[in-house]
Amino acid sequence: MEDFLRKNEFIADSALPVTVVRRAPQPDYPLHSHEFSELVIVYSGKGIHFTEQYEQELESGDVFVIHGKMRHGYRGCGSLELVNIMFDPESIGTPLGDICNQPSFRALFELGPVFGRKSGQHGGFRLNREQLDQVMVLVDTVEEEIREKKTGYRMMTIALFMQLASWLSRYYEKTPPKASVQVRDLGKVINFIEKNYSRQIQLKELVKLSNMSDSSLTRAFLRYTGKTPIDYIIALRVQRASTLLLKYPARSIAEIGYE
């Protein structure tokens, strides 16, 4: 088996950066990485998910996200049944709209995969039976749209993926795993920074919002983003300034810098 899976091998439609692959059962699979991200939903059975840093037993209802650079695999999967929703984050980021700015979305889709590498867990959470049944109905609908290719199926598929991401974010917000509470709180802080980066932000504001001490918050930022809170704010401002310079080339650097 190849240890690097390419996007065009699984996401055949370049105009639709989402596809669904159902594994029933999921075969044992060695360590591998890929060009795309995966939203994994376990709907039956048990098995082991492992990376170079950890291994964790999976059960029905487990939900987690794997980004392409993270090498992972499965073993002991005689009864494990799951759905891989493969997506290209760069292509699908804009259509997701305001859901990307929700702390629970950040925790599950952005910080969770990093949390997994650092903590020895997959960084996701577990749906209850009712939640899992609702999510799987939505997954079935996504599969149907992709398979039947009716008029507007690409837009419908993206809309359904947005709905799925929204439902999972809501469920995560209600019952985050205890080990991921710090990830959820860090998501709140990053969301606050995203909305307020253009003004002076005091560290004490972030500390209060995070329910952590200033030293714990700084360690959490370094752990999950590789930057201190202040460095993260500066990097975000530079990124946004670069975007504005490209978008409005007639405006001066000083004007955009001030903004």
Coordinates of C-alpha atoms in Angstrom, one line a residue:
M1 CA 0.0 0.0 0.0
E2 CA 1.2 3.5 -0.8
D3 CA 2.0 5.7 2.3
F4 CA 1.0 8.9 0.5
L5 CA -2.5 9.3 -0.9
R6 CA -3.0 11.9 -3.6
K7 CA -6.0 14.2 -3.8
N8 CA -6.9 13.3 -7.4
E9 CA -7.0 9.6 -6.5
F10 CA -10.0 10.2 -4.1
I11 CA -11.4 13.6 -4.9
A12 CA -11.9 13.1 -8.7
D13 CA -14.0 16.2 -9.3
S14 CA -11.7 19.2 -9.1
A15 CA -14.7 21.5 -8.8
L16 CA -16.0 19.7 -5.8
P17 CA -13.4 19.5 -3.0
V18 CA -15.4 17.0 -0.9
T19 CA -16.1 13.3 -1.3
V20 CA -17.3 10.5 1.0
V21 CA -15.7 7.0 1.3
R22 CA -17.5 4.5 3.4
R23 CA -15.4 1.7 5.0
A24 CA -17.5 -1.2 6.1
P25 CA -15.4 -2.7 7.4
Q26 CA -12.4 -0.5 7.6
P27 CA -9.4 -2.7 6.7
D28 CA -6.1 -2.6 8.6
Y29 CA -4.0 0.1 7.0
P30 CA -0.4 1.1 7.7
L31 CA 0.9 4.5 8.5
H32 CA 0.1 6.9 5.6
S33 CA -0.5 10.6 4.9
H34 CA -2.4 12.4 2.2
E35 CA -2.9 15.7 0.3
F36 CA -6.3 16.2 1.7
S37 CA -8.0 16.3 5.2
E38 CA -10.4 13.7 6.6
L39 CA -13.4 14.0 8.8
V40 CA -13.8 10.5 10.3
I41 CA -17.1 9.3 11.7
V42 CA -17.2 5.8 13.3
Y43 CA -20.7 4.4 13.2
S44 CA -20.1 0.7 14.2
G45 CA -17.7 -1.7 15.7
K46 CA -14.3 -1.2 17.3
G47 CA -10.7 -0.9 16.1
I48 CA -7.4 0.9 16.8
H49 CA -6.4 4.2 15.2
F50 CA -2.7 5.0 15.5
T51 CA -0.1 7.6 14.6
E52 CA 3.6 7.8 15.2
Q53 CA 2.8 9.4 18.6
Y54 CA -0.1 7.3 20.0
E55 CA -2.7 4.7 19.5
Q56 CA -6.3 4.9 20.6
E57 CA -9.3 2.5 20.6
L58 CA -12.2 3.7 18.5
E59 CA -15.9 3.0 19.2
S60 CA -19.2 3.8 17.6
G61 CA -19.8 7.6 17.7
D62 CA -16.2 8.7 17.6
V63 CA -15.6 11.8 15.4
F64 CA -12.2 13.3 14.7
V65 CA -10.3 15.2 12.0
I66 CA -7.0 14.2 10.4
H67 CA -5.0 16.8 8.3
G68 CA -2.9 15.6 5.5
K69 CA 0.6 15.9 7.0
M70 CA -0.3 13.7 9.9
R71 CA 0.7 10.1 9.3
H72 CA -1.9 7.7 10.7
G73 CA -3.2 4.1 10.3
Y74 CA -5.7 1.5 11.5
R75 CA -5.3 -2.0 13.0
G76 CA -7.4 -4.6 14.8
C77 CA -10.4 -3.5 12.6
G78 CA -12.3 -6.6 12.1
S79 CA -15.6 -5.0 13.0
L80 CA -14.8 -1.3 12.6
E81 CA -17.1 0.6 10.2
L82 CA -16.6 4.3 9.5
V83 CA -17.1 7.1 7.0
N84 CA -14.2 9.2 5.7
I85 CA -15.3 12.6 4.5
M86 CA -12.3 13.7 2.5
F87 CA -12.0 17.5 1.9
D88 CA -9.6 20.1 0.7
P89 CA -9.5 22.8 3.5
E90 CA -7.9 25.4 1.2
S91 CA -10.7 25.0 -1.4
I92 CA -13.6 24.7 1.0
G93 CA -12.6 27.3 3.6
T94 CA -14.4 30.3 2.1
P95 CA -17.8 28.7 1.5
L96 CA -17.9 27.6 5.2
G97 CA -18.5 31.2 6.1
D98 CA -19.1 32.2 9.8
I99 CA -18.9 28.6 11.0
C100 CA -15.1 28.9 10.8
N101 CA -15.2 31.6 13.4
Q102 CA -17.0 29.5 16.0
P103 CA -14.7 28.3 18.9
S104 CA -16.1 24.8 18.8
F105 CA -15.4 24.6 15.0
R106 CA -11.9 25.7 15.6
A107 CA -11.4 23.2 18.4
L108 CA -12.6 20.3 16.4
F109 CA -11.4 21.1 12.9
E110 CA -8.3 23.2 13.5
L111 CA -6.9 22.7 17.0
G112 CA -8.1 19.1 17.6
P113 CA -5.7 17.5 15.1
V114 CA -2.8 19.3 16.7
F115 CA -4.1 18.3 20.1
G116 CA -4.0 14.7 19.0
R117 CA -0.3 14.9 18.1
K118 CA 0.5 16.5 21.4
S119 CA -1.7 14.6 23.8
G120 CA -1.7 11.0 22.6
Q121 CA -5.4 11.2 21.6
H122 CA -7.2 11.9 18.4
G123 CA -8.5 15.3 19.5
G124 CA -12.1 14.6 18.6
F125 CA -15.2 13.6 20.7
R126 CA -17.9 11.0 20.8
L127 CA -21.5 11.4 19.6
N128 CA -24.4 9.8 21.5
R129 CA -26.7 7.4 19.6
E130 CA -29.3 10.0 18.8
Q131 CA -26.6 12.5 17.5
L132 CA -24.9 9.8 15.5
D133 CA -28.2 8.7 13.8
Q134 CA -28.8 12.4 12.8
V135 CA -25.3 12.8 11.5
M136 CA -25.4 9.6 9.4
V137 CA -28.7 10.6 7.8
L138 CA -26.9 13.8 6.6
V139 CA -23.9 11.7 5.4
D140 CA -26.2 9.5 3.4
T141 CA -27.7 12.6 1.7
V142 CA -24.2 13.9 0.9
E143 CA -23.3 10.5 -0.7
E144 CA -26.5 10.5 -2.7
E145 CA -25.8 14.0 -4.1
I146 CA -22.3 13.0 -5.2
R147 CA -23.5 9.7 -6.7
E148 CA -26.5 11.0 -8.6
K149 CA -25.0 14.3 -9.8
K150 CA -28.3 16.1 -10.2
T151 CA -28.6 19.7 -11.2
G152 CA -26.7 21.8 -8.6
Y153 CA -25.2 18.8 -6.9
R154 CA -21.9 20.6 -6.3
M155 CA -23.5 23.5 -4.5
M156 CA -25.8 21.1 -2.6
T157 CA -22.8 18.9 -1.5
I158 CA -20.9 22.0 -0.2
A159 CA -24.1 23.2 1.6
L160 CA -24.6 19.7 3.2
F161 CA -20.9 19.6 4.3
M162 CA -21.4 23.1 5.9
Q163 CA -24.5 21.7 7.7
L164 CA -22.6 18.7 8.9
A165 CA -19.7 20.8 10.2
S166 CA -22.3 23.0 12.0
W167 CA -24.0 20.1 13.7
L168 CA -20.8 18.6 14.8
S169 CA -19.6 21.9 16.1
R170 CA -22.8 22.3 18.1
Y171 CA -22.5 18.8 19.5
Y172 CA -18.8 19.3 20.4
E173 CA -19.8 22.6 22.2
K174 CA -22.3 20.7 24.4
T175 CA -20.1 17.8 25.3
P176 CA -16.4 18.4 24.7
P177 CA -14.2 15.6 25.9
K178 CA -12.6 16.5 29.3
A179 CA -9.1 16.2 27.8
S180 CA -10.1 18.8 25.1
V181 CA -11.5 21.5 27.4
Q182 CA -8.2 23.5 27.0
V183 CA -8.6 23.2 23.2
R184 CA -12.1 24.5 23.4
D185 CA -11.1 27.5 25.6
L186 CA -8.2 28.2 23.3
G187 CA -10.6 28.2 20.4
K188 CA -12.6 31.0 22.2
V189 CA -9.4 33.1 22.6
I190 CA -8.4 32.7 19.0
N191 CA -11.9 33.5 17.9
F192 CA -11.8 36.7 20.0
I193 CA -8.4 37.7 18.5
E194 CA -9.8 37.1 14.9
K195 CA -12.6 39.6 15.6
N196 CA -10.5 42.2 17.5
Y197 CA -7.0 42.0 16.0
S198 CA -7.1 45.6 14.6
R199 CA -7.3 47.1 18.1
Q200 CA -5.0 46.9 21.1
I201 CA -5.6 43.6 22.9
Q202 CA -4.5 43.2 26.4
L203 CA -3.1 39.8 27.6
K204 CA -5.4 40.1 30.7
E205 CA -8.4 40.1 28.4
L206 CA -7.3 36.8 26.9
V207 CA -6.5 35.3 30.3
K208 CA -10.0 36.1 31.6
L209 CA -11.6 34.7 28.5
S210 CA -9.5 31.5 28.6
N211 CA -10.1 30.5 32.2
M212 CA -6.4 29.9 32.4
S213 CA -3.5 31.7 34.1
D214 CA -1.3 33.9 31.9
S215 CA 1.5 31.3 32.0
S216 CA -0.9 28.5 31.2
L217 CA -2.4 30.5 28.3
T218 CA 1.1 31.2 26.9
R219 CA 2.0 27.5 27.1
A220 CA -1.2 26.5 25.4
F221 CA -0.6 28.9 22.5
L222 CA 3.0 27.7 22.1
R223 CA 1.8 24.1 22.2
Y224 CA -0.9 24.4 19.6
T225 CA 0.1 27.3 17.4
G226 CA 3.9 27.5 17.9
K227 CA 3.5 31.2 18.9
T228 CA 2.9 33.2 22.1
P229 CA -0.5 35.1 22.2
I230 CA 1.2 38.4 21.3
D231 CA 3.2 36.8 18.5
Y232 CA 0.0 35.2 17.2
I233 CA -1.7 38.6 17.1
I234 CA 1.3 40.2 15.3
A235 CA 1.4 37.4 12.7
L236 CA -2.4 37.7 12.1
R237 CA -2.0 41.5 11.5
V238 CA 0.8 40.9 9.1
Q239 CA -1.2 38.3 7.2
R240 CA -4.3 40.6 7.0
A241 CA -2.1 43.5 5.9
S242 CA -0.6 41.4 3.1
T243 CA -4.0 40.4 2.0
L244 CA -5.1 44.1 1.9
L245 CA -2.0 45.1 -0.1
L246 CA -2.8 42.5 -2.7
K247 CA -6.4 43.4 -2.8
Y248 CA -5.9 47.2 -2.9
P249 CA -2.5 47.8 -4.6
A250 CA -3.3 51.6 -5.0
R251 CA -3.4 52.1 -1.3
S252 CA -0.1 52.9 0.5
I253 CA 1.7 50.6 2.9
A254 CA 1.4 53.3 5.6
E255 CA -2.4 53.5 5.2
I256 CA -2.9 49.8 5.4
G257 CA -0.4 49.5 8.3
Y258 CA -2.4 52.0 10.2
E259 CA -5.6 50.3 9.5

